Short mmCIF file of C-alpha atoms in Angstrom, two decimals:
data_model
loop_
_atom_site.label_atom_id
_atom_site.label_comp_id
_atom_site.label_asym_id
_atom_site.label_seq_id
_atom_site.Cartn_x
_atom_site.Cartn_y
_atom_site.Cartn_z
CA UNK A 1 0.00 0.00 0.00
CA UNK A 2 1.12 3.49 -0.64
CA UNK A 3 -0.02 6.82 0.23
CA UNK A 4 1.25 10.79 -0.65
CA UNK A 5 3.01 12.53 1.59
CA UNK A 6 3.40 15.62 -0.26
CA UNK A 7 2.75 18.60 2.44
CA UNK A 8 2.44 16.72 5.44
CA UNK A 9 4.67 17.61 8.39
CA UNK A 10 6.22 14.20 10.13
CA UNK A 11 7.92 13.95 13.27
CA UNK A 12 10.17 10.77 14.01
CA UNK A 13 10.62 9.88 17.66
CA UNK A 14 13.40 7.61 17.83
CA UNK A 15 15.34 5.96 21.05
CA UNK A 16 18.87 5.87 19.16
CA UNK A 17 19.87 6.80 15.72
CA UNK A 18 19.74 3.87 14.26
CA UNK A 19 16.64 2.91 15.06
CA UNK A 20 13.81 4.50 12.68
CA UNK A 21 16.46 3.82 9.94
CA UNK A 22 16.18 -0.05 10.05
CA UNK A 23 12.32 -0.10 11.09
CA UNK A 24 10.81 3.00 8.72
CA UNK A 25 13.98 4.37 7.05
CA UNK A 26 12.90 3.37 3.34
CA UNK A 27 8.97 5.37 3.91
CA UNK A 28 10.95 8.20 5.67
CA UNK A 29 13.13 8.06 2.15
CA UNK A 30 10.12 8.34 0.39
CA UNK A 31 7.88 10.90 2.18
CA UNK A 32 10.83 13.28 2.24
CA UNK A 33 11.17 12.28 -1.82
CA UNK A 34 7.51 13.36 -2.50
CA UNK A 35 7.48 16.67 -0.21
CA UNK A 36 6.89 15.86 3.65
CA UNK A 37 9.24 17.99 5.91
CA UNK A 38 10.12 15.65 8.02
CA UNK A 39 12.14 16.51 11.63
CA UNK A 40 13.87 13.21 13.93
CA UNK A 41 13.88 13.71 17.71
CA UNK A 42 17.22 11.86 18.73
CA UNK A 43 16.38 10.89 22.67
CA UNK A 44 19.26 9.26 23.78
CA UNK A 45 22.99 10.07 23.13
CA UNK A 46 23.58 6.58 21.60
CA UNK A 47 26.77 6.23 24.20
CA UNK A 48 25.86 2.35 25.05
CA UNK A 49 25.19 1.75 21.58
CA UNK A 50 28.66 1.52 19.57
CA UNK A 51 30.00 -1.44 20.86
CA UNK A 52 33.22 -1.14 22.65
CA UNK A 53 33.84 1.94 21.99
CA UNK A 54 35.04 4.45 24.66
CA UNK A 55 31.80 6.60 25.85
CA UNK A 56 32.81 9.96 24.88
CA UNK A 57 34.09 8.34 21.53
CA UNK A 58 30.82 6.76 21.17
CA UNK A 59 28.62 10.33 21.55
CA UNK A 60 30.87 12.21 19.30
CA UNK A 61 30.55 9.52 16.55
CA UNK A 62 27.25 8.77 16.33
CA UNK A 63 25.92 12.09 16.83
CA UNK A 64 27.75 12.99 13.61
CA UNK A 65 26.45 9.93 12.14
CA UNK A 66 22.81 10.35 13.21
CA UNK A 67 23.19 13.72 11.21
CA UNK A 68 24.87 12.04 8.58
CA UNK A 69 22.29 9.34 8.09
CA UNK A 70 19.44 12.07 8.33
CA UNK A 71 20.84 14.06 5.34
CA UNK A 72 20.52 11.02 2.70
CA UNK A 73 17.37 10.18 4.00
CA UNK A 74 16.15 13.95 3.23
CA UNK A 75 15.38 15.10 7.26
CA UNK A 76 14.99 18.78 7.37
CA UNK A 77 16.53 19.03 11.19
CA UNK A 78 17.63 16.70 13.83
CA UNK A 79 16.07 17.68 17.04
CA UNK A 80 19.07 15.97 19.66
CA UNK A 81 17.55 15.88 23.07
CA UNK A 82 20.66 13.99 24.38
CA UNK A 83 19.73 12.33 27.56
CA UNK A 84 21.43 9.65 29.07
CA UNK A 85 21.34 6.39 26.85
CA UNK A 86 20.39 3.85 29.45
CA UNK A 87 19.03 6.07 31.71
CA UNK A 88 15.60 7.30 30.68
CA UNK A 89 14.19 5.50 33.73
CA UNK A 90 15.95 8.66 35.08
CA UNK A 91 13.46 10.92 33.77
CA UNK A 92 9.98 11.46 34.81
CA UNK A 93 7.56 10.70 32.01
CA UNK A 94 5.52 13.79 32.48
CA UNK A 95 9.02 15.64 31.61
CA UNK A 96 9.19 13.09 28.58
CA UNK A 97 5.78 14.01 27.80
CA UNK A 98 6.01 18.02 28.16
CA UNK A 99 9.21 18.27 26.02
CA UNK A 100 7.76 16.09 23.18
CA UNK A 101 4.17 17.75 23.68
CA UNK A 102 6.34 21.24 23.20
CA UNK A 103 7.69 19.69 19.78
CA UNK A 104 4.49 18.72 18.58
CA UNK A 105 3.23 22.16 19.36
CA UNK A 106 5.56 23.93 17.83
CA UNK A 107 5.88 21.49 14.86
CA UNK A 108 2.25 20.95 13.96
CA UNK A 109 2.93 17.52 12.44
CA UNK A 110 0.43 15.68 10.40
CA UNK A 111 2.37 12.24 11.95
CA UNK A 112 4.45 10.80 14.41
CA UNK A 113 6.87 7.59 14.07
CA UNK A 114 8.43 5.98 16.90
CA UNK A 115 8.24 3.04 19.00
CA UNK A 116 5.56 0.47 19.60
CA UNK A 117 4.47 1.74 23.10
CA UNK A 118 2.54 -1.78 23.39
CA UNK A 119 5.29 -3.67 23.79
CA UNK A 120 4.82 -6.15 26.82
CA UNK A 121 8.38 -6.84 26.94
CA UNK A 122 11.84 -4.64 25.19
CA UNK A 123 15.12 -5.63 25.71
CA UNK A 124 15.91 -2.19 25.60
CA UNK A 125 14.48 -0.59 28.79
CA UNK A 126 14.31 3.07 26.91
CA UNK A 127 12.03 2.03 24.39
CA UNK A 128 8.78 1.45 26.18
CA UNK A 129 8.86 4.33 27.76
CA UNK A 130 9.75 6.71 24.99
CA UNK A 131 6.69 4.81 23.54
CA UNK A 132 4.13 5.34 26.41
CA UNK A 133 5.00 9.49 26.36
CA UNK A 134 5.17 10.15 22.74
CA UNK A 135 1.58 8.69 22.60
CA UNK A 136 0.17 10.38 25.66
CA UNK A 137 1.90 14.42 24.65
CA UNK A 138 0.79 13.07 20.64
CA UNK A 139 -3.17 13.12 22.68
CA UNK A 140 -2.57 15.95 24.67
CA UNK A 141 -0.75 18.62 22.49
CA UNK A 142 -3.65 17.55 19.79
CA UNK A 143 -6.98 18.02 22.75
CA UNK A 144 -7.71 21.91 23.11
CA UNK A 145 -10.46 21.02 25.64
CA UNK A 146 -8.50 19.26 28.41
CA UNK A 147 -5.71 21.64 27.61
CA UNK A 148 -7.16 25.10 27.15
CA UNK A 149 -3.34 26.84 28.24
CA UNK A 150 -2.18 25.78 24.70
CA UNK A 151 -4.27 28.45 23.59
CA UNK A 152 -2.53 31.19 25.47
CA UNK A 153 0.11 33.88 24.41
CA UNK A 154 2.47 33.04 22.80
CA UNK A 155 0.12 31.05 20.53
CA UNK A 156 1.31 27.64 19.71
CA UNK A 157 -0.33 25.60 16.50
CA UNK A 158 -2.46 23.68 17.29
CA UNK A 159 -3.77 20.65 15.12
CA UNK A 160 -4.78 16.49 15.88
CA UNK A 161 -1.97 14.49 15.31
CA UNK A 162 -4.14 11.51 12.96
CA UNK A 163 -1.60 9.61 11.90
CA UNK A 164 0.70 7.85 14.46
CA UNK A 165 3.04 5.10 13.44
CA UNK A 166 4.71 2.59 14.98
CA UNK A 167 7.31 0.03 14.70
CA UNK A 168 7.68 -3.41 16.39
CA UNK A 169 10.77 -4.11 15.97
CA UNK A 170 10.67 -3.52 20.10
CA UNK A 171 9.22 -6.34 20.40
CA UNK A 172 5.76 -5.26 20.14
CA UNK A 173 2.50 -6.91 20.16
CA UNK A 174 0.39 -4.77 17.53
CA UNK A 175 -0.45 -6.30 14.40
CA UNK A 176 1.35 -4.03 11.25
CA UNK A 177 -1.33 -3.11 8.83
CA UNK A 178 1.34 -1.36 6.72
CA UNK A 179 3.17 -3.03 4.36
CA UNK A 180 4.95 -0.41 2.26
CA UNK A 181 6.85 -1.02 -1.01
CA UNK A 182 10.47 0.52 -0.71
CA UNK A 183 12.13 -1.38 -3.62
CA UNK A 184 12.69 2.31 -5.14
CA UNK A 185 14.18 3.42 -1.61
CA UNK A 186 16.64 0.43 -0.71
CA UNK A 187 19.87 1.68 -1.97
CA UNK A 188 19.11 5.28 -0.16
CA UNK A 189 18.30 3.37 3.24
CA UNK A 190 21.27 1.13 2.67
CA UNK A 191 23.33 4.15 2.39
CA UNK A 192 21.60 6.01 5.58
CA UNK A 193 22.70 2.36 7.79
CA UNK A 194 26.61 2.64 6.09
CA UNK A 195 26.42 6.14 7.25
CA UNK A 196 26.32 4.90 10.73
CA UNK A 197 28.82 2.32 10.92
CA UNK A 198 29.18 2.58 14.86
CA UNK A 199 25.81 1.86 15.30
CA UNK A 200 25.14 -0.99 12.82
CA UNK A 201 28.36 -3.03 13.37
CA UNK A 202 26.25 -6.10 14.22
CA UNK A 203 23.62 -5.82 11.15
CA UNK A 204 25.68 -3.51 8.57
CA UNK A 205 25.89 -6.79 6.20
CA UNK A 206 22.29 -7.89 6.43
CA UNK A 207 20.52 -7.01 3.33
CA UNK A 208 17.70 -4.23 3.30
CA UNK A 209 14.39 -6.03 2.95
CA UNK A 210 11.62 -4.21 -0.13
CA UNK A 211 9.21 -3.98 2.65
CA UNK A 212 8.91 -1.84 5.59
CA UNK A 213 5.68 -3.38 7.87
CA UNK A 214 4.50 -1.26 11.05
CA UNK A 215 1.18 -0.61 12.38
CA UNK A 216 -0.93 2.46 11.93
CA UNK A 217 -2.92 4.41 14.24
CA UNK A 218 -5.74 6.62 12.67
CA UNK A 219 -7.08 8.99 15.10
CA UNK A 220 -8.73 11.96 13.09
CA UNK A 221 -10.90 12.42 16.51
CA UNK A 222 -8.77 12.23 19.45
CA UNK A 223 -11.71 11.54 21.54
CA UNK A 224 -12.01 8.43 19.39
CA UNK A 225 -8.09 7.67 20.27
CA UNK A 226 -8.20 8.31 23.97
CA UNK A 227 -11.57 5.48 24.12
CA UNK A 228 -9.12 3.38 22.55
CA UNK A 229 -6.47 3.94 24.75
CA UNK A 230 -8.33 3.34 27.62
CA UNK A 231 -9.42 -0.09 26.37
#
């Protein structure tokens, strides 16, 4: 299936660096290809995730790799929030939930990406919770009548965020019900994983697959969403 992304503002929420590139980095290629402006929040600074590499090494690197990586795939700005990789148990989720609330705000995006926050189990203790918070400021920064402040000086946009998508490869339990062709968009999502060779060490020989599946939340109503999430 295939849709147009031409004028829609996306917003990719992504634990590490890597990880929207392997899950969604061939329909990032292509939204970006047909017009989206598309921004990645960077959470974590990644400093856990380069192998043996020395910590301060391992920032430096694959922040400039993260920006690297963005470029090819056509990301207007990379929005590095650089908290402790490891750590995000650290931070309260209403402070995870006000900064990304603030970005959606100020961003006005048509869709989010980012992880499955269904996921009954993830290896990587960052990732549910990143997924929990994007959802809940994604509700809240798009509901004018439980929030009525957003509509204060200094005005911030305001507009329901109907499209949320997420990947699975967290080990997530939702069903993907988008199956998108990236056969056109391999060799610039195989270039955007090269681009981050401190990062992909483990997986930088496994070939990019011509499908990128995830699951898609439609919530043009987010009364409809929040009955839903309360289910």
């Amino acid at each position: 299936s295939s849709q147009t992304w031409r004028g829609k503002v996306v917003v990719i929420v992504s634990p590490h660096g890597i990880d929207y590139v392997r899950a969604v980095g061939g329909t990032i290629a292509k939204a970006t290809q047909q017009g989206a402006r598309v921004y990645l929040v960077r959470l974590t600074n990644d400093e856990t995730h380069a192998g043996d590499l020395p910590v301060t090494e391992a920032r430096t690197r694959l922040a400039a790799e993260t920006r690297k990586a963005a470029g090819i795939l056509g990301i207007k700005q990379v929005i590095d929030l650089d908290l402790k990789d490891g750590d995000l148990a650290e931070v309260a989720e209403p402070e995870l939930r006000s900064r990304f609330a603030s970005i959606f705000r100020s961003l006005a995006p048509d869709a989010v990406f980012t992880v499955d926050p269904w996921a009954p189990y993830d290896a990587d203790s960052d990732d549910a919770r990143i997924g929990h918070a994007v959802e809940d400021a994604a509700w809240s920064a798009s509901h004018v009548s439980f929030y009525p402040e957003i509509l204060l000086e200094p005005k911030t946009r305001f507009k329901v965020i109907a499209d949320r998508y997420f990947w699975t490869s967290n080990g997530g339990r939702q069903q993907s019900n988008r199956h998108e062709d990236i056969r056109p968009e391999i060799k610039t999502k195989s270039r955007a994983i090269a681009a981050m060779p401190s990062a992909s060490y483990k997986s930088a020989s496994t070939p990019v697959a011509p499908v990128e599946s995830y699951y898609r939340y439609h919530a043009a109503n987010p009364l409809d969403w929040f009955r839903a999430w309360l289910e």
